[in-house]
Short mmCIF file of C-alpha atoms and ligand atoms in Angstrom, two decimals:
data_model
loop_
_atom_site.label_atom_id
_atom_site.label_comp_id
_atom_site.label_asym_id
_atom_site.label_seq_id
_atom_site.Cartn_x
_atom_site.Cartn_y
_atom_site.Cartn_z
CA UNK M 964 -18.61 -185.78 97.06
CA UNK M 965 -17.93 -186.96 100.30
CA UNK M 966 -20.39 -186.29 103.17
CA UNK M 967 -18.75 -183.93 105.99
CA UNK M 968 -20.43 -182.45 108.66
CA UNK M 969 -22.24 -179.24 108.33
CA UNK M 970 -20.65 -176.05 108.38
CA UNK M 971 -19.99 -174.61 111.84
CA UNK M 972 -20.53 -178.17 113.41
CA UNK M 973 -18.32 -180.35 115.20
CA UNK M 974 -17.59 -183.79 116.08
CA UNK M 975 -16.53 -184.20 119.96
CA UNK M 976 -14.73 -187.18 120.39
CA UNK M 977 -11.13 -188.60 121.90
CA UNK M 978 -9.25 -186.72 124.38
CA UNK M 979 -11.37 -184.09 123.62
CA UNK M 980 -13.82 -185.79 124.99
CA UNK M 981 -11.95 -186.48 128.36
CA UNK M 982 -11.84 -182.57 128.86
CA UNK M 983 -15.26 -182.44 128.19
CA UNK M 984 -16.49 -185.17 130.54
CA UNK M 985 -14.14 -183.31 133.47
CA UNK M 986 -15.59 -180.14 132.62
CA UNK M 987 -18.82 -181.35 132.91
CA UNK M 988 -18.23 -182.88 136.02
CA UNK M 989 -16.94 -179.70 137.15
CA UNK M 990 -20.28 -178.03 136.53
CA UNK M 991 -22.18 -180.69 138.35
CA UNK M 992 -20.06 -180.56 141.30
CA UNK M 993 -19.78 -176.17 141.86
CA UNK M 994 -23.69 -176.30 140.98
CA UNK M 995 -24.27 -178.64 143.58
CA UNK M 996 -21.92 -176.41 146.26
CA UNK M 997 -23.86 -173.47 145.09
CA UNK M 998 -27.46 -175.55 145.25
CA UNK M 999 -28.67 -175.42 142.25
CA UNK M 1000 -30.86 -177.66 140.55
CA UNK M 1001 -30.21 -178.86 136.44
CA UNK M 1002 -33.02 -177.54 134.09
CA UNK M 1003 -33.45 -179.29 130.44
CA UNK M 1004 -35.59 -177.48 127.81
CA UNK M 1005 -36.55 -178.29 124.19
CA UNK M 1006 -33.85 -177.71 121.76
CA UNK M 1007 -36.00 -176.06 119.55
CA UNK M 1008 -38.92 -173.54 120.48
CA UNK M 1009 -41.47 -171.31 118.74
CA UNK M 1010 -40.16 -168.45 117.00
CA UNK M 1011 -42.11 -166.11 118.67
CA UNK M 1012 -40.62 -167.14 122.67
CA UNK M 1013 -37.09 -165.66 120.84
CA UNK M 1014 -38.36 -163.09 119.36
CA UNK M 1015 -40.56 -161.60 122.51
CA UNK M 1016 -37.72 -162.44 124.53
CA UNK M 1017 -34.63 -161.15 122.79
CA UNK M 1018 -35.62 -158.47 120.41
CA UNK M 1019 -36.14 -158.53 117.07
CA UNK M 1020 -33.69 -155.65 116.57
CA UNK M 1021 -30.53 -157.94 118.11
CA UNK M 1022 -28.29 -158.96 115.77
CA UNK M 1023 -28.98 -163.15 117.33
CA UNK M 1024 -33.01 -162.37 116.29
CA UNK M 1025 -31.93 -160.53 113.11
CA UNK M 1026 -29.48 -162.45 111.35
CA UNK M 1027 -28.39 -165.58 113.28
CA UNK M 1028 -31.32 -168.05 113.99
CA UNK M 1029 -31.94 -171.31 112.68
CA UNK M 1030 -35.84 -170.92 112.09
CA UNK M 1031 -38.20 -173.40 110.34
CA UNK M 1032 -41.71 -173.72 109.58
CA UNK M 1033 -42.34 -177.64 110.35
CA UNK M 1034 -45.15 -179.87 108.56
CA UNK M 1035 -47.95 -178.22 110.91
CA UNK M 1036 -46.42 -174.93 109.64
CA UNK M 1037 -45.72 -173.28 112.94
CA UNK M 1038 -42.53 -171.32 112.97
CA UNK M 1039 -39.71 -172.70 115.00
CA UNK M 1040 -36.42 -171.88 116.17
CA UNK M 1041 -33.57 -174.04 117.49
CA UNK M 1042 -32.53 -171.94 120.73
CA UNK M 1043 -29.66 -169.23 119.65
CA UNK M 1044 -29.48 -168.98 124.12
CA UNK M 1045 -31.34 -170.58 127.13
CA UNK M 1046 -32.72 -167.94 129.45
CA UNK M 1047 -36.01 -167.02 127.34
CA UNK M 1048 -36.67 -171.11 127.45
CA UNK M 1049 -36.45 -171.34 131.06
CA UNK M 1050 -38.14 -168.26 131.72
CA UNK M 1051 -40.64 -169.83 129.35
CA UNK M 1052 -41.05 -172.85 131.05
CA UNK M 1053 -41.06 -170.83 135.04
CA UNK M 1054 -43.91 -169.41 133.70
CA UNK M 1055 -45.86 -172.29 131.66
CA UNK M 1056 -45.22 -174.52 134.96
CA UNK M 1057 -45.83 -171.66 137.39
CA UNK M 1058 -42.97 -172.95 138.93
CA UNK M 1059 -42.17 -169.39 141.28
CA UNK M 1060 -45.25 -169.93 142.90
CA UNK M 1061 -43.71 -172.90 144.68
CA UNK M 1062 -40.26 -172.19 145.11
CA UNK M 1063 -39.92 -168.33 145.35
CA UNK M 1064 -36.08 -168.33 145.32
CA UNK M 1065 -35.19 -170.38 142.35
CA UNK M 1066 -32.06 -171.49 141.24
CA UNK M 1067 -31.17 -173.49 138.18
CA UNK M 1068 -28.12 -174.41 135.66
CA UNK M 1069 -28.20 -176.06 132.36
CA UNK M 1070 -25.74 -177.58 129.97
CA UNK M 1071 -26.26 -178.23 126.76
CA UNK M 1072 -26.22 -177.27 122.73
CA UNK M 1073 -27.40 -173.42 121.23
CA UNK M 1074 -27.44 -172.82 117.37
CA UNK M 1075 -26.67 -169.63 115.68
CA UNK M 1076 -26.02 -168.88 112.08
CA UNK M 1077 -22.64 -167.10 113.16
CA UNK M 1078 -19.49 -166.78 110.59
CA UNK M 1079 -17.60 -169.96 111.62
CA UNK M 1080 -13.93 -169.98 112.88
CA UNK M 1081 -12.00 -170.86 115.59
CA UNK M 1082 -14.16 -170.80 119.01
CA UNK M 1083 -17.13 -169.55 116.91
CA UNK M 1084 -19.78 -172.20 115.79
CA UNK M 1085 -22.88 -172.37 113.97
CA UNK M 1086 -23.60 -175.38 117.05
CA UNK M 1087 -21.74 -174.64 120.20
CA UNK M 1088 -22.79 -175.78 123.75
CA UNK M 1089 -23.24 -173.41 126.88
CA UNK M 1090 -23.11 -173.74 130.44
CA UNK M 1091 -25.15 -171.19 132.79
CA UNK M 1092 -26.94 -170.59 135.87
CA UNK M 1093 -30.12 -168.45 136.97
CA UNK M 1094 -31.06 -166.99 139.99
CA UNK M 1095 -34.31 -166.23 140.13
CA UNK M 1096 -36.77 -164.21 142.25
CA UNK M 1097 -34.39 -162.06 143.88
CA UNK M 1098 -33.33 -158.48 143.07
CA UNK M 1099 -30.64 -157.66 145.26
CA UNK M 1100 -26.87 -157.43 144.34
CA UNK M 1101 -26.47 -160.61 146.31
CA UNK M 1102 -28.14 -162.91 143.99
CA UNK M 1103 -25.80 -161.25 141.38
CA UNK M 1104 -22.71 -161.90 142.81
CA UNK M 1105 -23.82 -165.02 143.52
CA UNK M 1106 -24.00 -166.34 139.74
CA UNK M 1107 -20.61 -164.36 139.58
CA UNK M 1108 -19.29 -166.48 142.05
CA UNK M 1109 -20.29 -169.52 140.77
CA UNK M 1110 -19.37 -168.73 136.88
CA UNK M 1111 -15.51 -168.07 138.61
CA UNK M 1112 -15.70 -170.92 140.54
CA UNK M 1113 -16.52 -172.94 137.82
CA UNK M 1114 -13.74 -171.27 135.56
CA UNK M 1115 -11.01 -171.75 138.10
CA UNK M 1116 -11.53 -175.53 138.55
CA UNK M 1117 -11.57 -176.47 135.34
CA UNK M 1118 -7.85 -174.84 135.55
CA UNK M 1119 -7.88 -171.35 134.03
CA UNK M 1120 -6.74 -168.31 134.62
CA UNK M 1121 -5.71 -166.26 131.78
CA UNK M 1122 -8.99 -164.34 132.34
CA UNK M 1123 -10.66 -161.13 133.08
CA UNK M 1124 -14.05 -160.01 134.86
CA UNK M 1125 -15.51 -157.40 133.46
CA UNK M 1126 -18.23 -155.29 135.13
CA UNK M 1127 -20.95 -152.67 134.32
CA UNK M 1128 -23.99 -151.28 135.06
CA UNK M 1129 -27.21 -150.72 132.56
CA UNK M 1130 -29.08 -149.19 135.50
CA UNK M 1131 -32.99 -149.03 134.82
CA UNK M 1132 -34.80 -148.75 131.99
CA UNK M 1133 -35.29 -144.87 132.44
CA UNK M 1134 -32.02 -144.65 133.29
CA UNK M 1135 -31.39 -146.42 129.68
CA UNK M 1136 -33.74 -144.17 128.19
CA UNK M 1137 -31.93 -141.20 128.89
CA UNK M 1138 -28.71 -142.45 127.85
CA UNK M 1139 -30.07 -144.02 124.43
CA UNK M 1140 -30.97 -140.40 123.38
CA UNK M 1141 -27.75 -138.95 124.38
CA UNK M 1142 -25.91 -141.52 122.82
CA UNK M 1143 -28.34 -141.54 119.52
CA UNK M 1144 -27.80 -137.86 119.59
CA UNK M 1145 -23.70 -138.18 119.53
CA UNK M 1146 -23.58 -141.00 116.96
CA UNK M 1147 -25.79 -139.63 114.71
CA UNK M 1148 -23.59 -136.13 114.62
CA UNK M 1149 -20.90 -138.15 114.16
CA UNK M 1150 -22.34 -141.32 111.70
CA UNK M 1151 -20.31 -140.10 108.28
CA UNK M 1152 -17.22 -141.51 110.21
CA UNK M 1153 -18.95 -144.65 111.49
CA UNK M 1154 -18.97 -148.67 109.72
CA UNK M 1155 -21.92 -149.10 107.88
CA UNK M 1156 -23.41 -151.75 110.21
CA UNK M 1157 -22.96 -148.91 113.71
CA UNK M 1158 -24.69 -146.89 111.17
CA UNK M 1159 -27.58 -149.23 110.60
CA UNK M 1160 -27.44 -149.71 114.71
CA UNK M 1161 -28.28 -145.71 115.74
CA UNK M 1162 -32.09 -146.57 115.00
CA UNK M 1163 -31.95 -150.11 115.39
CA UNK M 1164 -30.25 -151.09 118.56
CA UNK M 1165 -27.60 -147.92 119.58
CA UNK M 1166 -26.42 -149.38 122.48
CA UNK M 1167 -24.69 -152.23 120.27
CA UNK M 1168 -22.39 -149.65 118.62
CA UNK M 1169 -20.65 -149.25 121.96
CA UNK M 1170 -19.60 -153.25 121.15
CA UNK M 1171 -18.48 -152.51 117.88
CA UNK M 1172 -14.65 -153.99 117.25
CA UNK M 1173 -14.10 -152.19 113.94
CA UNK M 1174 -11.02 -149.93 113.94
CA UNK M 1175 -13.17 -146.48 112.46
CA UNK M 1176 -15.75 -146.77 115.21
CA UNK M 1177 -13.78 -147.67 118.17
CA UNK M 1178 -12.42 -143.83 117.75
CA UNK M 1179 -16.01 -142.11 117.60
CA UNK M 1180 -16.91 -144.42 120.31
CA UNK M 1181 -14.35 -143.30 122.99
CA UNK M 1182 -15.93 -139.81 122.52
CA UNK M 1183 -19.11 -141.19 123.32
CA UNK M 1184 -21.30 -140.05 126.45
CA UNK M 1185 -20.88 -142.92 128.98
CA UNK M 1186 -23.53 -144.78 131.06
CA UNK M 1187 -22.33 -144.55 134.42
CA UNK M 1188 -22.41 -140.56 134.20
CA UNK M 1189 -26.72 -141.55 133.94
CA UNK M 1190 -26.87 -143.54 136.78
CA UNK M 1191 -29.77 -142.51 139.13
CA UNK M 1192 -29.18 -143.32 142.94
CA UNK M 1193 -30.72 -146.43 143.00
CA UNK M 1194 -28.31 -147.96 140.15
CA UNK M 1195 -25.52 -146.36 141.52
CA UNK M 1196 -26.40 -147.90 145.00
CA UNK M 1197 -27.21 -151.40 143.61
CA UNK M 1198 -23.60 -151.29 141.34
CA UNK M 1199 -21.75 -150.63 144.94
CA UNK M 1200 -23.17 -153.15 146.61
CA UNK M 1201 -22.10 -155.89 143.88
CA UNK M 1202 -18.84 -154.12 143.78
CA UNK M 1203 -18.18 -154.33 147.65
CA UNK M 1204 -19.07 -158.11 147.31
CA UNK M 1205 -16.88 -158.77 144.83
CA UNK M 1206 -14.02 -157.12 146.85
CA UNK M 1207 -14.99 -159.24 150.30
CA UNK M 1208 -14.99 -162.68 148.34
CA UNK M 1209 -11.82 -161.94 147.48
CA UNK M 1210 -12.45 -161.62 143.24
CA UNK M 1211 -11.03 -159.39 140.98
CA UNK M 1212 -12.66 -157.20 138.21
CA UNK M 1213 -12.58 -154.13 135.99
CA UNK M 1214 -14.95 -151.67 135.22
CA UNK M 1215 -15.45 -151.62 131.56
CA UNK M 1216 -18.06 -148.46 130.98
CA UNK M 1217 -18.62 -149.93 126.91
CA UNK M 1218 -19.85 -153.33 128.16
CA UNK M 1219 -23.23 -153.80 127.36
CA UNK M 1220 -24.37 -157.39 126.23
CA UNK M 1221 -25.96 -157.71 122.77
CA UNK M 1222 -29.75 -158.91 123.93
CA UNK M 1223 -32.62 -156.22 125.14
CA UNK M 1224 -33.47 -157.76 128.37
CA UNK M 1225 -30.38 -157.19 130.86
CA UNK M 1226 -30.75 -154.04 133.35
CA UNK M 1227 -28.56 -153.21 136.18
CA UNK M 1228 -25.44 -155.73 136.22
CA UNK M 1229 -23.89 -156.94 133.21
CA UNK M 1230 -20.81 -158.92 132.98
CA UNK M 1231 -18.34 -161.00 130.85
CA UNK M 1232 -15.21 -162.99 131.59
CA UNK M 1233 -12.72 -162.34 128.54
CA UNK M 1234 -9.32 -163.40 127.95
CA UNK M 1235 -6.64 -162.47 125.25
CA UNK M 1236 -5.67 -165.63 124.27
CA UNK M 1237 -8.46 -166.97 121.95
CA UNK M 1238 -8.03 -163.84 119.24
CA UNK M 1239 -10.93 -162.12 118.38
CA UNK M 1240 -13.40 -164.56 120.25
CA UNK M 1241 -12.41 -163.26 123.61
CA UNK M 1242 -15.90 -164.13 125.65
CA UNK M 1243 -15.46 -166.60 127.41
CA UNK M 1244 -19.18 -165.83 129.26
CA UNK M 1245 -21.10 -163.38 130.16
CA UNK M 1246 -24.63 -162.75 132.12
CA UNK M 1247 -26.03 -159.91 133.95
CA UNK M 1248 -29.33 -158.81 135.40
CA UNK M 1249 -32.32 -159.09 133.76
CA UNK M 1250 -35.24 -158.16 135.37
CA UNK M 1251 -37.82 -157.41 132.64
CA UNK M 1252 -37.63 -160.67 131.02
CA UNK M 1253 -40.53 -162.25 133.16
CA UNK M 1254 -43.07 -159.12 132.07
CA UNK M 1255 -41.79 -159.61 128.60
CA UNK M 1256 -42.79 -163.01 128.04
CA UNK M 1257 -46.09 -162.73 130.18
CA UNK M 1258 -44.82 -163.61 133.33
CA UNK M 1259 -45.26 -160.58 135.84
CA UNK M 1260 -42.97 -159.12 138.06
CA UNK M 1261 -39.63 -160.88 138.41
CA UNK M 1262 -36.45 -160.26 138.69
CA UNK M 1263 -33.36 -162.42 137.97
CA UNK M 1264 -29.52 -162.59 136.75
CA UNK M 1265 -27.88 -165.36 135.30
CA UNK M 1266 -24.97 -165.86 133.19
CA UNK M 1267 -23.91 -168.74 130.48
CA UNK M 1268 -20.54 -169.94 129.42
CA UNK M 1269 -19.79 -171.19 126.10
CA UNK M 1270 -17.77 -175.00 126.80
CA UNK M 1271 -16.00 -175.18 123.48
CA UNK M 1272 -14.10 -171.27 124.36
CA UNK M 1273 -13.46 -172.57 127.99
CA UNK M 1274 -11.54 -175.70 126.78
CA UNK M 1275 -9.87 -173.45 123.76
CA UNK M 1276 -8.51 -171.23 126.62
CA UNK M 1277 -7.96 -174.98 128.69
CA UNK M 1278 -6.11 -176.07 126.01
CA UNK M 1279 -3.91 -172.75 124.87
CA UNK M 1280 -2.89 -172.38 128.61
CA UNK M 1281 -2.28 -176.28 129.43
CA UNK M 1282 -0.82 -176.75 125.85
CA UNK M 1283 -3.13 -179.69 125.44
CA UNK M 1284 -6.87 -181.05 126.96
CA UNK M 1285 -4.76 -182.53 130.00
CA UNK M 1286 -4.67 -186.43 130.61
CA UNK M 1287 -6.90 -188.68 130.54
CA UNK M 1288 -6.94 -190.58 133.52
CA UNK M 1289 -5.12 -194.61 133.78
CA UNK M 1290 -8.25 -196.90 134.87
CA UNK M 1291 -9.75 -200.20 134.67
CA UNK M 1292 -8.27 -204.20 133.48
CA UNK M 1293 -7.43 -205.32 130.53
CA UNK M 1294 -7.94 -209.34 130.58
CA UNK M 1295 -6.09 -210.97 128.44
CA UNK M 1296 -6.56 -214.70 126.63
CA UNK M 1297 -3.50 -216.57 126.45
CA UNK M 1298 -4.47 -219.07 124.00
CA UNK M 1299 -8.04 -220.76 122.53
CA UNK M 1300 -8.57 -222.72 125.77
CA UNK M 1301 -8.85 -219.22 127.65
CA UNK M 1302 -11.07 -217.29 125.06
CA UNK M 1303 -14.29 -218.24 127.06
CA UNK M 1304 -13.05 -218.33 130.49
CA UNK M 1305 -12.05 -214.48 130.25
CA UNK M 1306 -15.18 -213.26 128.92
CA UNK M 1307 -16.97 -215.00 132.13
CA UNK M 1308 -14.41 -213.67 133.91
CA UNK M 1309 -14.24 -210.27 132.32
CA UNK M 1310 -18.45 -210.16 133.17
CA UNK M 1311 -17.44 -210.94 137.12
CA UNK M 1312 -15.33 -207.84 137.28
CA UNK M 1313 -17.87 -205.62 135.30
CA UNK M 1314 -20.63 -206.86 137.82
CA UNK M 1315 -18.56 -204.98 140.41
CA UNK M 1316 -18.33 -201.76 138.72
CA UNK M 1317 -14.40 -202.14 137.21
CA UNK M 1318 -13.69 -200.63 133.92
CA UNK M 1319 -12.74 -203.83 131.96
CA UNK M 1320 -11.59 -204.27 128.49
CA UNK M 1321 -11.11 -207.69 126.41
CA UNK M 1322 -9.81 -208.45 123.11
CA UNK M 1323 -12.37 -209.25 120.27
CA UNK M 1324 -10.00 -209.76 117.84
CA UNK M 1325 -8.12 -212.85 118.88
CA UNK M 1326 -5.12 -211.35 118.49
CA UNK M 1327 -1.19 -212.21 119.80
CA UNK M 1328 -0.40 -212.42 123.50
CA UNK M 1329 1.98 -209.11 122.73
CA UNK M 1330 -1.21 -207.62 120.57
CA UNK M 1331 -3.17 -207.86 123.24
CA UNK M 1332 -0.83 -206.20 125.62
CA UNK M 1333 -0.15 -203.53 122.89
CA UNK M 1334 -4.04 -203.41 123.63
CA UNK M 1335 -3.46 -202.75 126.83
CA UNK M 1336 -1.13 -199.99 126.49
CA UNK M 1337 -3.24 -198.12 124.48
CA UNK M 1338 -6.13 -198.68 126.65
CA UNK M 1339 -4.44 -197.53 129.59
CA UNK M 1340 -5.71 -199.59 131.69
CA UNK M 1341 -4.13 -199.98 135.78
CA UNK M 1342 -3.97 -203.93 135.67
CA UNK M 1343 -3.60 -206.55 132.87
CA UNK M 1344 -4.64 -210.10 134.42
CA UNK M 1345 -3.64 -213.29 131.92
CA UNK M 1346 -5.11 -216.52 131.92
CA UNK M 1347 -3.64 -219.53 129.93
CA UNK M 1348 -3.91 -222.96 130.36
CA UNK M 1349 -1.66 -223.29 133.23
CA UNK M 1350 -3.61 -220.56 134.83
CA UNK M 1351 -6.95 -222.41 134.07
CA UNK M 1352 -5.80 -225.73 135.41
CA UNK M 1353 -4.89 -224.04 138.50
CA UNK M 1354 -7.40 -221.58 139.54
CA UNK M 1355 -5.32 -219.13 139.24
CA UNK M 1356 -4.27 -215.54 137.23
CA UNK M 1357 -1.51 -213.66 136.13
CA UNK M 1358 -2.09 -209.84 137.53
CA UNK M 1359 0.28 -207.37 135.86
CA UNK M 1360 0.29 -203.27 137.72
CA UNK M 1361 0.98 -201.09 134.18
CA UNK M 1362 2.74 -198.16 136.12
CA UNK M 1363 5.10 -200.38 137.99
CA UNK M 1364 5.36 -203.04 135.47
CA UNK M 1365 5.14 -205.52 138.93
CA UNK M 1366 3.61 -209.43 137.97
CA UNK M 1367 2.68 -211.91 140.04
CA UNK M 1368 0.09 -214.83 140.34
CA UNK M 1369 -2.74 -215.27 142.54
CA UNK M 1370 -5.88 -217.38 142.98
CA UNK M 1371 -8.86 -216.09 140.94
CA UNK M 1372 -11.04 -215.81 143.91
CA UNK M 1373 -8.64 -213.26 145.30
CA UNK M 1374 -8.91 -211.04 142.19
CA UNK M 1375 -11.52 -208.39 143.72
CA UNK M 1376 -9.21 -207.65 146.20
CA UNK M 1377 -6.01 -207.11 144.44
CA UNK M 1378 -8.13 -204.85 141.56
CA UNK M 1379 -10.89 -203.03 143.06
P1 AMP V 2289 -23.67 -164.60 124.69
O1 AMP V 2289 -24.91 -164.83 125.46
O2 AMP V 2289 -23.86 -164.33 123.24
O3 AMP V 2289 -22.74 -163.61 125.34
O4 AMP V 2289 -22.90 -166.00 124.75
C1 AMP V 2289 -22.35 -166.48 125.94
C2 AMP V 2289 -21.10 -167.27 125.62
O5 AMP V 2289 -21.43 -168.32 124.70
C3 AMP V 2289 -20.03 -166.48 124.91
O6 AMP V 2289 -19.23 -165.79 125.84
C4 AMP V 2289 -19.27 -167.55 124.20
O7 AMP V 2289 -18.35 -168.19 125.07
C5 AMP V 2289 -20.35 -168.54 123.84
N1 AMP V 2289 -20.76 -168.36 122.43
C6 AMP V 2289 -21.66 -167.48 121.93
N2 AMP V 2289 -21.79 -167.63 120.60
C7 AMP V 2289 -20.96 -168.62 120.24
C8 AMP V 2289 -20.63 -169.26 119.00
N3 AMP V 2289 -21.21 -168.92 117.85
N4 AMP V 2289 -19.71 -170.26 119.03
C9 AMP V 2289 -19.12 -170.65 120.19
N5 AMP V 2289 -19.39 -170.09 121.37
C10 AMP V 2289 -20.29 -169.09 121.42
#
């Protein structure tokens, strides 16, 4: 049998890889605007960090993590998400004490024993951001802001923000026992798994996507008819943001994130064209995280975006991953005599940063400009004998197909 990477895995690689490397540049440059600083955790963590930190009763705890006991036999988990690990580490490093107002993105991969099929993986990578320390609607619009930002400049736009509000945890209290109160008059008509849900985690039923419950559900008391003053106030405020920096949204009253430790805001950017995966990302508020995980009082919001959806939604709108962009010399041996003389030369130009490429394969004259195509490289410069007896080089521009000769001293000049 031949060896083929693991279900639910992927190999990243050609122009792919070009979209990847823009997006990623993308994220370093809006971060930057927005001033926040990169964060790298562990890619695996102990068990118990997800467990505190998610809830055991979400269906990424309950059915979708990659845990292990290693040789030591301590139970370990490769992170299913990244804001328990970094709330994790604020804590282990008491890192709030210092900076009060913290704000931090990270990139990188998550792993969760999902179904696999298109835009859902059993390893996918995220992008996200946390503000931390702050619990006004400012900080939340600010990750908002940031997430569109970042979403518009990698080029889409076939998207929707979704908004709504969890309010507080007594607010969520209230509604849980209304709601558990509806669903369970009401469970003979429900799937088996909402069923399961009205003890286990109610709120998820509202997410449900099968076709019997989505009809019970629209009967369903809402959330926003809870909402004490406070919530209310704090859901206004993000709203009347929103509307000054100029971004639009809807209200979606079902929204309500599958993980136990969002209050207040929630949020999720969706779009129609990926099927049934339609998040593209999603964050909200969530406040109780720090006390969860032994960390006191402190609120946050944050959001994460997963990279292989975004370029899915790149790719169905631009009907490709874009171009990748022309760059660099190709130098190119024109004959034995040169072989040596354009790998010295080939080093000079690398010395001062150019992308260069050689042949290894001491091919043809019109193999190595094939090469070149395919490389797509800016210049190809040839050196033959004539060339080497003269000091001099043959510099061709590949988008104007112009040639001419020039003294090798002078090539910096004409190339860089
Ligand atoms: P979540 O925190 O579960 O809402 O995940 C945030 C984002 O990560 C989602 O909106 C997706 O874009 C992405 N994501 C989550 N799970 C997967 C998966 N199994 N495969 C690919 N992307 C995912």
């Amino acid at each position: 049998m031949s060896l083929q990477a693991v279900r639910g895995t992927r190999d990243i690689f050609g122009p792919e890889m070009s979209a990847w490397h823009r997006a990623e540049q993308i994220f370093r440059s809006v971060t930057d605007a927005f001033s926040y600083s990169e964060f790298r955790t562990p890619m695996f963590e102990s068990t118990e960090l997800f467990k505190r930190g998610i809830g055991e009763d979400t269906d990424v705890v309950g059915k979708e993590m990659y845990t292990f006991e290693d040789r030591g036999g301590d139970s370990l988990t490769l992170r299913p998400e990244m804001t328990a690990p970094i709330v994790r580490a604020m804590i282990e490093h008491s890192y709030l004490r210092h900076h009060p107002t913290t704000r931090l993105w990270y990139a990188g991969p998550q792993f969760r024993y999902d179904r696999p099929q298109k835009g859902r993986y059993r390893q996918f990578h995220q992008f996200g951001a946390e503000c931390i320390g702050s619990p006004y609607p400012e900080s939340d619009v600010e990750v908002i802001l940031l997430a569109n930002e970042v979403l518009q400049r990698v080029g889409i736009t076939k998207y929707t923000l979704e908004l709504n509000s969890l309010g507080t945890a007594d607010v969520r209290l209230a509604y849980r026992t209304a709601l558990v109160e509806y669903l369970t008059s009401n469970a003979d008509g429900l799937s088996v798994d909402s069923q399961r849900r009205i003890t286990t985690n109610p709120l998820r039923v509202l997410d449900s996507k099968e076709e019997r419950d989505r009809a019970i559900i629209s009967g369903a008391p809402l959330l926003s008819s809870f909402l004490d003053e406070a919530s209310s106030a704090h859901l206004a405020a993000v709203r009347a943001l929103l509307d000054v920096a100029g971004v639009s949204y809807v209200m979606n009253p079902l929204l309500v994130r599958g993980l136990d430790y969002y209050n207040h805001t929630v949020f999720e950017f969706t779009t129609n064209e990926l099927g049934t995966q339609n998040a593209i990302g999603g964050g909200g508020r969530y406040d109780p995280l720090f006390a969860m995980l032994g960390g006191g009082d402190v609120p946050a919001v944050g959001f994460s975006i997963g990279i292989e959806r975004l370029l899915l939604l790149y790719e169905a709108e631009h009907g490709g991953w874009g171009e990748s962009s022309i760059n660099g010399v190709y130098v190119c041996a024109i004959g034995d005599a040169a072989l040596l003389p354009v790998h010295v030369l080939a080093a000079r130009l690398r010395k001062r940063g150019l992308h260069v490429v050689t042949d290894v394969m001491r091919r043809s004259v019109k193999a190595q400009m094939k090469d070149a195509n395919r490389e797509q490289v800016r210049w190809v410069v040839m050196i033959g004998e004539d060339e080497l007896a003269q000091g001099t080089a043959v510099v061709k521009n590949m988008e104007s197909g112009e040639q001419r000769t020039i003294a090798q001293h002078e090539l910096e000049s004409v190339l860089l």
